[in-house]
mmCIF file of C-alpha atoms in Angstrom:
data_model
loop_
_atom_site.group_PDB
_atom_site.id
_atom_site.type_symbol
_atom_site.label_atom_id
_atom_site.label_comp_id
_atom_site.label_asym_id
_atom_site.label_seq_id
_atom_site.Cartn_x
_atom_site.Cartn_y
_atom_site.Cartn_z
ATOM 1 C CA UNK A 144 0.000 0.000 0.000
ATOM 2 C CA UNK A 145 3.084 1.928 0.989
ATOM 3 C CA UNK A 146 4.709 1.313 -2.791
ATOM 4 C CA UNK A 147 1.304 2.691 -4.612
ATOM 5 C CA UNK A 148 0.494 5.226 -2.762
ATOM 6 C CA UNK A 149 4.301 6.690 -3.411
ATOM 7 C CA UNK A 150 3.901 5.927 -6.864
ATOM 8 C CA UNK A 151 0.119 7.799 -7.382
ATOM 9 C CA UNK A 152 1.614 10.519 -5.557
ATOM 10 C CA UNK A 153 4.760 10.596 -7.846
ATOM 11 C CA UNK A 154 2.487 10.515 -10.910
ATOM 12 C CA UNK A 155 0.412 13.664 -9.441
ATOM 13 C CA UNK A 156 3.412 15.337 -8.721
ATOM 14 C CA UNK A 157 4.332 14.985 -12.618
ATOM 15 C CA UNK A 158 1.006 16.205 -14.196
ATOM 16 C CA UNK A 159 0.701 19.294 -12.118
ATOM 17 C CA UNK A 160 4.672 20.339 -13.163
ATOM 18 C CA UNK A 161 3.376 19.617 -17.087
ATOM 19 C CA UNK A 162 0.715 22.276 -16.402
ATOM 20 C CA UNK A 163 1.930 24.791 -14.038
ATOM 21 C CA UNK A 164 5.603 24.879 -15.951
ATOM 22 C CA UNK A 165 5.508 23.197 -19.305
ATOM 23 C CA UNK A 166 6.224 25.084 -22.570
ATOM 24 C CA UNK A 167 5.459 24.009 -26.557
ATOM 25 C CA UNK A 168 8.456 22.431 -28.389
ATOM 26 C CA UNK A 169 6.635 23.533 -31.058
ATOM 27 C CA UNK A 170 7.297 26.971 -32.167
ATOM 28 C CA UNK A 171 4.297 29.459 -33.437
ATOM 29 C CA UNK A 172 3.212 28.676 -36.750
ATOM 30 C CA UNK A 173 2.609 32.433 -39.170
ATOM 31 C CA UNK A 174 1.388 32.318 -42.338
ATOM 32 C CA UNK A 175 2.415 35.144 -45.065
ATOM 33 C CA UNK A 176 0.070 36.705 -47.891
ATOM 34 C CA UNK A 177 1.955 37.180 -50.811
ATOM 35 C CA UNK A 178 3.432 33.421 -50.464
ATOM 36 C CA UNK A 179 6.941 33.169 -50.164
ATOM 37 C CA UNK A 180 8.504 33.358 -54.063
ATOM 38 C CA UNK A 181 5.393 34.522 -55.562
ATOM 39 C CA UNK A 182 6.394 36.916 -58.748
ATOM 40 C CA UNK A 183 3.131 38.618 -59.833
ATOM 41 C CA UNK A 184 1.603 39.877 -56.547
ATOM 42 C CA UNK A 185 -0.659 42.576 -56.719
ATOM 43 C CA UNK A 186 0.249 45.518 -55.162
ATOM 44 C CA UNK A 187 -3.118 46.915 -54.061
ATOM 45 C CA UNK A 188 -3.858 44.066 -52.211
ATOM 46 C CA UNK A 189 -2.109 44.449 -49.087
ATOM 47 C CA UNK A 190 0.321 42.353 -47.158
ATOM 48 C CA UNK A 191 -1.406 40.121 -44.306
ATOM 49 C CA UNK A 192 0.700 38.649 -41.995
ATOM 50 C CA UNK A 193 -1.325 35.813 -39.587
ATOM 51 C CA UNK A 194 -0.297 34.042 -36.594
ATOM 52 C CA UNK A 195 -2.346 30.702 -36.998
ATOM 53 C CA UNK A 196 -1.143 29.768 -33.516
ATOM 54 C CA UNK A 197 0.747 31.849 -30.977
ATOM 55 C CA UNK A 198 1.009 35.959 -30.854
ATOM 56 C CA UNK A 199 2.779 37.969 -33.346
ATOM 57 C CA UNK A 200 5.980 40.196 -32.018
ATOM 58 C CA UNK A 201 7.994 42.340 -34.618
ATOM 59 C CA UNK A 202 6.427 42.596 -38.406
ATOM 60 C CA UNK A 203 9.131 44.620 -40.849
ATOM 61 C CA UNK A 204 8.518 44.958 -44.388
ATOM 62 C CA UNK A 205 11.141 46.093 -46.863
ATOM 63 C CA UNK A 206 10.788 47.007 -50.440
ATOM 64 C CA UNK A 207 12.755 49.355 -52.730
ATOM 65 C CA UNK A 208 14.523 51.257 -50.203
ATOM 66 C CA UNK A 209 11.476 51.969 -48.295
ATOM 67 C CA UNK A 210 9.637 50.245 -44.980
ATOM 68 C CA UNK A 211 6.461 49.300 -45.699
ATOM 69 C CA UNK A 212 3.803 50.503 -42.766
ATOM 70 C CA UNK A 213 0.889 48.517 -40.918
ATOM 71 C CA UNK A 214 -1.309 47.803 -38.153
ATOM 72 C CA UNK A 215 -1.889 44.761 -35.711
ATOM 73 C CA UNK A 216 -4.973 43.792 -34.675
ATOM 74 C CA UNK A 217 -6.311 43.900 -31.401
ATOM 75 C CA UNK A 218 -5.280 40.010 -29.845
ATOM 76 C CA UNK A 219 -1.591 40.586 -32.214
ATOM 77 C CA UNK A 220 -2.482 37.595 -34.113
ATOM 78 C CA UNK A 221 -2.564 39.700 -37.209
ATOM 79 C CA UNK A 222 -0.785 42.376 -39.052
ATOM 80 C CA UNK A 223 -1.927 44.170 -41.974
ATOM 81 C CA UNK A 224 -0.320 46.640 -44.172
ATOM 82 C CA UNK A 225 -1.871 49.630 -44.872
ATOM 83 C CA UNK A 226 -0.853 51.033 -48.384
ATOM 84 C CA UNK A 227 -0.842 49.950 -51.321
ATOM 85 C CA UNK A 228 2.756 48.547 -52.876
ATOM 86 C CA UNK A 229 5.066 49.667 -55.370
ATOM 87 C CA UNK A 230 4.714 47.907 -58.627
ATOM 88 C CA UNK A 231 7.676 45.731 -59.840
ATOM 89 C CA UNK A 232 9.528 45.818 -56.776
ATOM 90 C CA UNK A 233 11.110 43.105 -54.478
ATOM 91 C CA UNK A 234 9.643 42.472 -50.653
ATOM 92 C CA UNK A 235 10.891 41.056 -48.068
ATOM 93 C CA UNK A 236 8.468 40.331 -45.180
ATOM 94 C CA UNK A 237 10.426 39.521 -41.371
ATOM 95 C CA UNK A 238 7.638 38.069 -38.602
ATOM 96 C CA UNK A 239 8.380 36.985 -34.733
ATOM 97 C CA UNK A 240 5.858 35.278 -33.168
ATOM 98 C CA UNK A 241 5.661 33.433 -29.944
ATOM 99 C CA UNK A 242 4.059 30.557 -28.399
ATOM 100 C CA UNK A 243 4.800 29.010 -25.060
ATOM 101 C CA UNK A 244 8.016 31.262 -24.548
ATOM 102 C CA UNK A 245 9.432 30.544 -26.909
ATOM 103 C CA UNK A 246 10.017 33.151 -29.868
ATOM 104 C CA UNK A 247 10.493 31.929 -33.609
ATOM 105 C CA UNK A 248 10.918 34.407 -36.896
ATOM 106 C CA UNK A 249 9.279 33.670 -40.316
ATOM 107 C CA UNK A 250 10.441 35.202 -43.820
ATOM 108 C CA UNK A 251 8.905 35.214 -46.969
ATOM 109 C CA UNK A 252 9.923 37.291 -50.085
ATOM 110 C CA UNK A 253 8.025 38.239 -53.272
ATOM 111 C CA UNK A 254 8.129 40.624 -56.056
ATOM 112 C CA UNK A 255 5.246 42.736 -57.205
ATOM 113 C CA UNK A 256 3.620 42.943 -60.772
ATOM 114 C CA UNK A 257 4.971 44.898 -63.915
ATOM 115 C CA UNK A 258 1.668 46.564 -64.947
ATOM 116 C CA UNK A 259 0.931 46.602 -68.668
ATOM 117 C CA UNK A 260 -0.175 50.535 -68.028
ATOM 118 C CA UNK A 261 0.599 53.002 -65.914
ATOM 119 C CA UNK A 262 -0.856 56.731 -64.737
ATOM 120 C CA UNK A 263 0.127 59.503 -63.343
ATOM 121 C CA UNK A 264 -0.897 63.111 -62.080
ATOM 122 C CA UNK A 265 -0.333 65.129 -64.846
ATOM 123 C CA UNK A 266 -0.865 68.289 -62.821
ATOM 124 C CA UNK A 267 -1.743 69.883 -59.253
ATOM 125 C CA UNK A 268 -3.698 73.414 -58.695
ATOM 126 C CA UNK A 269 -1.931 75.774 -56.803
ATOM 127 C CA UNK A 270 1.648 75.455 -57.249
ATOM 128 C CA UNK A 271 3.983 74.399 -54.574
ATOM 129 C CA UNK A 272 4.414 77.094 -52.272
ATOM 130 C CA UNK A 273 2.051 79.530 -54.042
ATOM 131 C CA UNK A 274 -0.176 81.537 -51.484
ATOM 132 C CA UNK A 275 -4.096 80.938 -52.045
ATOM 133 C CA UNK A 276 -7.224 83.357 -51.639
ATOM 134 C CA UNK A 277 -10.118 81.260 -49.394
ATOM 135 C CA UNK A 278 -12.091 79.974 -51.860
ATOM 136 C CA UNK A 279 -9.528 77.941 -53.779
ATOM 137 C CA UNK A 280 -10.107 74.255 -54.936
ATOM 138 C CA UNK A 281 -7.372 72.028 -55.059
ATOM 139 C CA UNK A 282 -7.054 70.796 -58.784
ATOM 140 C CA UNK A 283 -5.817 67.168 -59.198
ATOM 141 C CA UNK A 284 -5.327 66.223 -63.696
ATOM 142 C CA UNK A 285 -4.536 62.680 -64.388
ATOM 143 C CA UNK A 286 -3.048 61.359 -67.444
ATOM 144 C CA UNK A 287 -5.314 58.425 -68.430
ATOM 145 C CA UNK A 288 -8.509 58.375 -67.816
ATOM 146 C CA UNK A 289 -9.686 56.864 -63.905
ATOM 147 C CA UNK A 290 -11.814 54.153 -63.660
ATOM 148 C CA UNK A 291 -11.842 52.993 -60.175
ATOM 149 C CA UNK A 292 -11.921 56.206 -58.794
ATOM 150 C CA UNK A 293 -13.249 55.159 -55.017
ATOM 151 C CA UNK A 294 -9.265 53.635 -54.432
ATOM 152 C CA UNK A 295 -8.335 56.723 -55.936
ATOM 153 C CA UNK A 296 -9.698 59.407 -53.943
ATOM 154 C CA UNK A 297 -9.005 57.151 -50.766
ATOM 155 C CA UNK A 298 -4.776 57.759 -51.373
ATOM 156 C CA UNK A 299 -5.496 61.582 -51.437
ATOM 157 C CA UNK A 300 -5.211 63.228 -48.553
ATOM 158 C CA UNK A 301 -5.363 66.865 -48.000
ATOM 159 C CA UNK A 302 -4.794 68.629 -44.324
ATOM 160 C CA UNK A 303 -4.505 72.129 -42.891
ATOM 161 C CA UNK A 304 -3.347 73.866 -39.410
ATOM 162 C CA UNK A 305 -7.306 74.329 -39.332
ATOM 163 C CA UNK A 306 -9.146 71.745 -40.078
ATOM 164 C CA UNK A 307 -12.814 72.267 -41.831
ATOM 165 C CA UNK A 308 -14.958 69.664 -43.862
ATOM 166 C CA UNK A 309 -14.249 69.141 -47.758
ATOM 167 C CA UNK A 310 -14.497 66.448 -50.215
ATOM 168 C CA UNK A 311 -13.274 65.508 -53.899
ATOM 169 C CA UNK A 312 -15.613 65.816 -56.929
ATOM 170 C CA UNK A 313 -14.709 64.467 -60.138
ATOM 171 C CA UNK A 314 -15.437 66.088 -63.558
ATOM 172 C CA UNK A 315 -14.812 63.726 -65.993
ATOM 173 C CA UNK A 316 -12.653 60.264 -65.574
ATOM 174 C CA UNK A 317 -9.358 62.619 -65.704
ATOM 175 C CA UNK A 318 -9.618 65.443 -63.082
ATOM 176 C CA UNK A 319 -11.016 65.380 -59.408
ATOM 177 C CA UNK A 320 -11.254 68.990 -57.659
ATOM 178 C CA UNK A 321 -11.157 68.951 -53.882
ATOM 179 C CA UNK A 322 -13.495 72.062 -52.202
ATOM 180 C CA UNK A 323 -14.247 72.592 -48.834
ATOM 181 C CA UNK A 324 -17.704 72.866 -47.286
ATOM 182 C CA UNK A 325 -17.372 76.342 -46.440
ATOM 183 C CA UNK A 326 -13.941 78.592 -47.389
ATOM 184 C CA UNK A 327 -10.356 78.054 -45.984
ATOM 185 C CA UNK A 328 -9.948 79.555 -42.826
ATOM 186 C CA UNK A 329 -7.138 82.540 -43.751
ATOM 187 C CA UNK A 330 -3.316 82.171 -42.615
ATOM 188 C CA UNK A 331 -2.498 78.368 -42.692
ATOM 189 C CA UNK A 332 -0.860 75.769 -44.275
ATOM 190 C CA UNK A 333 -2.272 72.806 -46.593
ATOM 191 C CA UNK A 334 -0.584 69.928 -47.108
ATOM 192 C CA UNK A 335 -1.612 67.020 -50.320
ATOM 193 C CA UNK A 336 -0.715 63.465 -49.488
ATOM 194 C CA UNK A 337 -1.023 61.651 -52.561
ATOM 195 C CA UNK A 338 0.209 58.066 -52.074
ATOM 196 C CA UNK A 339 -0.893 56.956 -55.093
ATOM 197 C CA UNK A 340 1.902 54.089 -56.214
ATOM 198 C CA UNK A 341 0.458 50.667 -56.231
ATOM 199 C CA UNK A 342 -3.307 52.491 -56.405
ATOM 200 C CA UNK A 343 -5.002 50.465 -59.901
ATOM 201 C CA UNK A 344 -6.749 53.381 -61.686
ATOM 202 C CA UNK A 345 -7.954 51.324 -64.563
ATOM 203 C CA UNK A 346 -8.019 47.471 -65.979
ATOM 204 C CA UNK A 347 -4.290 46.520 -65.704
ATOM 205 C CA UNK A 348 -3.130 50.325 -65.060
ATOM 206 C CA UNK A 349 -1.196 51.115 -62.196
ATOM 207 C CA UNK A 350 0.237 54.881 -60.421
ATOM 208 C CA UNK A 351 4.063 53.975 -59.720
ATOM 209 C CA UNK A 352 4.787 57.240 -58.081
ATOM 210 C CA UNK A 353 3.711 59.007 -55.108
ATOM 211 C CA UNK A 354 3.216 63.099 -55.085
ATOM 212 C CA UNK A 355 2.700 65.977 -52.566
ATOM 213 C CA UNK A 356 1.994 69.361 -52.807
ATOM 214 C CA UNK A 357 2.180 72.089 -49.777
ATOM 215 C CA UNK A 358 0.675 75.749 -50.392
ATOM 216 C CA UNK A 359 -0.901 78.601 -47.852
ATOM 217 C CA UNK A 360 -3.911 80.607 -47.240
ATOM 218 C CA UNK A 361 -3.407 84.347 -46.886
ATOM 219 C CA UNK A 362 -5.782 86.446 -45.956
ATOM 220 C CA UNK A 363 -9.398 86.297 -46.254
ATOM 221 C CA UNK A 364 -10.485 89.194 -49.559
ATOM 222 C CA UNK A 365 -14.330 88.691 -50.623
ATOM 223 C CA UNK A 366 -15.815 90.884 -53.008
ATOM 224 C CA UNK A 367 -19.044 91.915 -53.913
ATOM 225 C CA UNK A 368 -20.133 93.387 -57.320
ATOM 226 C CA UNK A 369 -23.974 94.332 -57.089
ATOM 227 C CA UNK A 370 -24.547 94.602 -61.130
ATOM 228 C CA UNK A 371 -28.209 96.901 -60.133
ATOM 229 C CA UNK A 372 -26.748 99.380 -57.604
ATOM 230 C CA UNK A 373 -23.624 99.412 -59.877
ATOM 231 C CA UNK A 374 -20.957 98.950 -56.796
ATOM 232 C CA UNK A 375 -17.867 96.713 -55.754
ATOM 233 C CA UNK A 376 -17.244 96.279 -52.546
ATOM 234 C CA UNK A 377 -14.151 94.465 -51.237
ATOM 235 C CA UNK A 378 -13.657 92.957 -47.544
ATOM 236 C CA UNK A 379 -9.972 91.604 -46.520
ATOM 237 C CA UNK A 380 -10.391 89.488 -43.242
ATOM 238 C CA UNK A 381 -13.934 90.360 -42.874
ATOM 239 C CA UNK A 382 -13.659 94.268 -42.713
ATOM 240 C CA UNK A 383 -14.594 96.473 -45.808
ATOM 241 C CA UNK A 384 -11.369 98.084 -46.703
ATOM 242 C CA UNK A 385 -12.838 99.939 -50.103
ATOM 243 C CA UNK A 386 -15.774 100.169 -52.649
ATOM 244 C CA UNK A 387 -15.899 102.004 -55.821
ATOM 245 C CA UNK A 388 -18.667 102.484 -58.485
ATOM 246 C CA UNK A 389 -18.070 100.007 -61.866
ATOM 247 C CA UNK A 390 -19.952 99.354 -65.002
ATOM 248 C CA UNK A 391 -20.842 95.638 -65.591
ATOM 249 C CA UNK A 392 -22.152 93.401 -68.910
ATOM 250 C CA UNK A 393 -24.673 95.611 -71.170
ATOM 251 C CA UNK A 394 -27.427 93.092 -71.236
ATOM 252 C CA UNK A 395 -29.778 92.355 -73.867
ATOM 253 C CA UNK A 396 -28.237 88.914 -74.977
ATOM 254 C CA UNK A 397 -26.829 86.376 -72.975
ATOM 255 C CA UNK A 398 -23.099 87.071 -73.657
ATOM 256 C CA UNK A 399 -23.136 90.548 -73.110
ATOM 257 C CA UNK A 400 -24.459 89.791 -69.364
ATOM 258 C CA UNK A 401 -22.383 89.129 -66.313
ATOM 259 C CA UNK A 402 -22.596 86.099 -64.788
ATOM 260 C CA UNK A 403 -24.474 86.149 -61.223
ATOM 261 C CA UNK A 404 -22.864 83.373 -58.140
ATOM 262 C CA UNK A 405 -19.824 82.984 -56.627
ATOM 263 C CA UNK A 406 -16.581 83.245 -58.664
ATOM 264 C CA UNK A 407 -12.770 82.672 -57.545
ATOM 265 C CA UNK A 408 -10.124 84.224 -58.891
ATOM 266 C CA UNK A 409 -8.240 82.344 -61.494
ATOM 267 C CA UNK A 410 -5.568 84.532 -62.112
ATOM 268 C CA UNK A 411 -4.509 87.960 -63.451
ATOM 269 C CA UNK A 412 -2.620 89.720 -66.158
ATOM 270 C CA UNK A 413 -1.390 92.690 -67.139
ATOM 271 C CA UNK A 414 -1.932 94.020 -70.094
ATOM 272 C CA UNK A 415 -4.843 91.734 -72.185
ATOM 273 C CA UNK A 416 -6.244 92.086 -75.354
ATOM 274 C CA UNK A 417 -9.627 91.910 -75.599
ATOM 275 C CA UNK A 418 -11.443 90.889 -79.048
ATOM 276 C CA UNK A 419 -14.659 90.303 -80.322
ATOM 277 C CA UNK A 420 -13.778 86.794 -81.551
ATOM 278 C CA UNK A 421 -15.057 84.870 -78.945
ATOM 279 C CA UNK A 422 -17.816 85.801 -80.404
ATOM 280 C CA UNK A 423 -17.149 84.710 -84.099
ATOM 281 C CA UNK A 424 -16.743 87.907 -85.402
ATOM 282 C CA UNK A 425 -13.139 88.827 -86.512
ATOM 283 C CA UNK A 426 -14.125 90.972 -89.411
ATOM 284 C CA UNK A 427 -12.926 94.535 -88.878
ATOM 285 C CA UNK A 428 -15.398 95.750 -90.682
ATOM 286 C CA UNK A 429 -18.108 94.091 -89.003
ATOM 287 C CA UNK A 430 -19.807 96.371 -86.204
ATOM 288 C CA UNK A 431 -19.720 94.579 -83.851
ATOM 289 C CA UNK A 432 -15.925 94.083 -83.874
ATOM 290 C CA UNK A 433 -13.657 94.804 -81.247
ATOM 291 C CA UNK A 434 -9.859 94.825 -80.204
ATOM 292 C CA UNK A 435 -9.603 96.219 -77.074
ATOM 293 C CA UNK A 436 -5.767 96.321 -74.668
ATOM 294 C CA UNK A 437 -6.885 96.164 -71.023
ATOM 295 C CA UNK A 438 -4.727 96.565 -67.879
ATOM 296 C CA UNK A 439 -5.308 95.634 -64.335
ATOM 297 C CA UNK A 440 -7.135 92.205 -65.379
ATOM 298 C CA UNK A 441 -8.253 90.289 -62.941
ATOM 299 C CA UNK A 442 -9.772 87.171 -64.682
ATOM 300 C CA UNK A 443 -13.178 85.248 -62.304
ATOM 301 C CA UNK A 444 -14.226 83.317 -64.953
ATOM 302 C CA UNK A 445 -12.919 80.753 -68.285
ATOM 303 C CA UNK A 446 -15.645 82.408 -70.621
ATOM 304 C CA UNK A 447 -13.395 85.635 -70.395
ATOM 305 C CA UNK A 448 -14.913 87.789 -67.426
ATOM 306 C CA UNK A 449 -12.288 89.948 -65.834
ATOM 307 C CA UNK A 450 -11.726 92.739 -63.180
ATOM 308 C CA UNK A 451 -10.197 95.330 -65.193
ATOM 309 C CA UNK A 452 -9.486 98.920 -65.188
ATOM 310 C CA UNK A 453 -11.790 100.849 -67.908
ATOM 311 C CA UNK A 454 -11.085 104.686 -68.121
ATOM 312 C CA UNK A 455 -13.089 104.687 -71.157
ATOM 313 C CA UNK A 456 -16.468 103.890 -69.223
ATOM 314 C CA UNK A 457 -15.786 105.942 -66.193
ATOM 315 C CA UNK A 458 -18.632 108.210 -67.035
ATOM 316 C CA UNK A 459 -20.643 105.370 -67.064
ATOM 317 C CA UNK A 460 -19.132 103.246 -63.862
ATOM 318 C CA UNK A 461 -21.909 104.385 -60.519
ATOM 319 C CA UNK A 462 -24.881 104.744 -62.986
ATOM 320 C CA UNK A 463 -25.048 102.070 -65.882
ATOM 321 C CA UNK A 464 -23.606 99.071 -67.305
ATOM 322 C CA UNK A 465 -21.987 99.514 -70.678
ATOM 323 C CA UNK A 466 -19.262 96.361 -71.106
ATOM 324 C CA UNK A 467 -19.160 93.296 -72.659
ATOM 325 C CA UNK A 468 -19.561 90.910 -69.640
ATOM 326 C CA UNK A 469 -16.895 92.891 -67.541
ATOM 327 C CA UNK A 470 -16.753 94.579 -64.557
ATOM 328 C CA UNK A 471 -15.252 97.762 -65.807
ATOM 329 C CA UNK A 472 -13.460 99.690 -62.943
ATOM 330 C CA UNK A 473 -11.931 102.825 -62.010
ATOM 331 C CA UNK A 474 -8.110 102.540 -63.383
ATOM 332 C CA UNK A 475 -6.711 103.956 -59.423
ATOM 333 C CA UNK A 476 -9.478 101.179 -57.783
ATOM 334 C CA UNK A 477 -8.664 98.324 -60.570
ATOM 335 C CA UNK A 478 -4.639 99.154 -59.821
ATOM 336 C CA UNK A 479 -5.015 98.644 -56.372
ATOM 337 C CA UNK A 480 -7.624 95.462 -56.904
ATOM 338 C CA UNK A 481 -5.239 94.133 -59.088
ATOM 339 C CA UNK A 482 -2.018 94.068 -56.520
ATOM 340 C CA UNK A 483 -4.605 92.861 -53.907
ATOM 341 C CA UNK A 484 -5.505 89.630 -55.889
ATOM 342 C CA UNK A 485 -4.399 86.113 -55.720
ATOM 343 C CA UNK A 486 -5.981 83.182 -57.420
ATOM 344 C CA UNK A 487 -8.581 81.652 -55.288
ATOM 345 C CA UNK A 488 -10.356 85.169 -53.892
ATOM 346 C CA UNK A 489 -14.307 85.212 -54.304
ATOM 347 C CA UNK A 490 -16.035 87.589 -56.235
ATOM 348 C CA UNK A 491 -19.238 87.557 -55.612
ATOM 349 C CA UNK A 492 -21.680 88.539 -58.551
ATOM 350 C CA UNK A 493 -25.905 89.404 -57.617
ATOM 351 C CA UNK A 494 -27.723 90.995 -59.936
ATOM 352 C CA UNK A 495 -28.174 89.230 -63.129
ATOM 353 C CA UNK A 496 -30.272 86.747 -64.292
ATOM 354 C CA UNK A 497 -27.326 84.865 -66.408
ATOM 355 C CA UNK A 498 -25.695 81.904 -63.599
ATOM 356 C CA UNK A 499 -22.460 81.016 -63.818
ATOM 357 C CA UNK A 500 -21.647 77.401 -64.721
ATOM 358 C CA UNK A 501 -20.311 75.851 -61.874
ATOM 359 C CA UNK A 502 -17.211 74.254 -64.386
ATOM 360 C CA UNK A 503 -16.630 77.514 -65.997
ATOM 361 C CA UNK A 504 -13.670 78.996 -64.485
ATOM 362 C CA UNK A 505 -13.265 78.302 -60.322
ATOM 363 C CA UNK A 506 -17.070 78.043 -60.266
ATOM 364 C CA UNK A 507 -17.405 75.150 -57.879
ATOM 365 C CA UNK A 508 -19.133 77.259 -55.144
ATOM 366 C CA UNK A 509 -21.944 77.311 -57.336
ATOM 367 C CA UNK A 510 -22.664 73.615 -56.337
ATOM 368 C CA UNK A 511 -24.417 73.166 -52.535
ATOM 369 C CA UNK A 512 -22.254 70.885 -50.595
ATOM 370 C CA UNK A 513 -25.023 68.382 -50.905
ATOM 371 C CA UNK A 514 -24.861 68.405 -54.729
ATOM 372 C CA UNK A 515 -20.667 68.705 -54.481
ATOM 373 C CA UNK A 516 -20.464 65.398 -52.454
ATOM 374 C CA UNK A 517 -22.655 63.230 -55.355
ATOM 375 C CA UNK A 518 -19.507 63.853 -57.528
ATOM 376 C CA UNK A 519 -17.337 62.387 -54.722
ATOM 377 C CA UNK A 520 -16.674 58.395 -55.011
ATOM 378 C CA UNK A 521 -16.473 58.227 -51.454
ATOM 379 C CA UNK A 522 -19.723 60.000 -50.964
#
């Protein structure tokens, strides 16, 4: 009885160290998405990294030059990355993992696609640096034509000192405009994040470069051109700072009247020639022909409306409207307007019964923010 009871006692003794103490000999088994040696990944799918048993430690990533980013999730049993990958370049994934105490590392290495196609931004609106009036959209051009536009507009990122709502519209399959809800706050930075390499714009077309573009807000200048009472008035951070009698579009047909909404300015020029052949008449002799050298333009719209200075209707400028579409100035008001401007300042037209297109010129505030989102992918 003696013998037994030793030897139960011994075998308790045994089973409680194997759970108290005991540790796997087998080490933590990961699994790694692309497969080790695979030569055609795609690089918009991302990397997934999965510890089938175990708890994931370190996850590196390394491909051309770069580390590739990610995120665990909550119980570290996965890791995901969390951009898309450059084509045509070599990976090399590096995962610990442990299970029991005991710590094991898995490798796997792959190479991404060479896409049959590829896209990029042909051009960003404003120009690095430049400094911005507060109603200017950011204008993004691509050079093929954007199909899956959703994982598009997902890489872009814009951001500012202070923050307000916006959103990217797209006009067309080759340019997306981002607007905010309401205007830029004045005197701040915004910053474009556009991590677009590995993004699949189209069937079997791929971006292979990322971009970035940094500009500033300056001050807040709204203007107000009331076409009936035949006055300009001009605020610069919310205070009126000067208004001045003008002379806007004649009437009587359609092209000859200003158009009414909210315009930004585009940009400005000094001097312009005016002519009459936007309106198919280049004939000299024709009366209705024109050639006209302006100075002090300030352009507000693409179907040629400008700020300029117009000593030739000054007579006019407080009491009627006598110009082609323009807002005909006084030349000291339209020289100080003109060193005042900077693309993306409103101008705000009332008055007229001729609306401005919301894709002709900066027109976008024409759009509620309602009808801007539907043009958003995202939205």
């Amino acid at each position: 009885m003696l013998i037994r009871g030793a030897i139960a006692a011994a075998v308790l003794m045994t089973a409680g160290c194997g759970v108290v103490g005991g540790g796997s000999s087998h080490p933590a088994k990961v699994s790694i998405t692309p497969a080790n040696g695979a030569a055609e990944s795609r690089p918009e799918l991302p990397i997934v990294v999965k510890a089938d048993t175990g708890k994931l430690g370190a996850v590196t990533v390394q491909g051309g030059g770069a580390t590739v980013a990610g995120a665990f999730d909550q119980a570290h049993r996965q890791w995901k990355s969390n951009r898309t990958l450059r084509p045509a370049t070599k990976y090399t994934v590096t995962a610990t993992a442990s299970l029991g105490g005991r710590t094991s590392t898995t490798t796997s290495a792959f190479q991404t696609l060479t896409p049959k196609r590829t896209f990029e931004i042909a051009d960003i609106t404003p120009m690095p640096g430049e400094t911005i009036g507060v109603g200017m959209p950011l204008i993004v051009k691509f050079s093929k034509p954007v199909y899956n536009q959703a994982d598009v507009e997902r890489a872009m990122r814009v951001t500012s000192e202070k923050p307000v709502e916006g959103a990217w519209h797209w006009f067309g399959r080759q340019q997306a405009i981002y607007r905010t809800k309401t205007y830029w706050q004045p005197h701040q930075a915004v910053h474009l994040t556009a991590d677009l390499a590995g993004v699949r714009g189209a069937q079997d077309t791929y971006a292979t470069k990322d971009y970035s573009r940094s500009f500033t807000v300056g001050d807040s200048h709204i203007s107000d051109v009331d076409v009936k009472a035949h006055r300009m008035t001009v605020q610069v951070d919310g205070k009126t700072v000067k208004t001045t009698p003008i002379s806007a579009g004649k009437g009587g047909q359609r092209k000859y009247t200003t158009t009414n909404g909210v315009h930004a300015v585009m940009g400005k020029q000094s001097p312009v020639t005016m002519t009459s052949g936007w309106e198919g008449v280049t004939s000299k002799s024709d009366p209705n022909y024109y050639s006209l050298t302006v100075y002090q333009a300030v352009q507000i719209s693409s179907s040629g409306e400008y700020v300029h200075s117009a000593p030739w209707s000054v007579g006019s400028q407080g009491r009627a409207n006598v110009s082609h579409g323009c807002v005909n100035a006084p030349p000291s008001f339209a020289k100080w307007f003109y060193a005042l401007s900077r693309r993306g300042d409103i101008v705000k037209v009332s008055g007229t019964d001729r609306e401005l297109e919301p894709d002709n010129g900066f027109g976008y505030w024409q759009l509620s923010w309602t009808d801007w989102l539907k043009g958003s992918a995202l939205h």
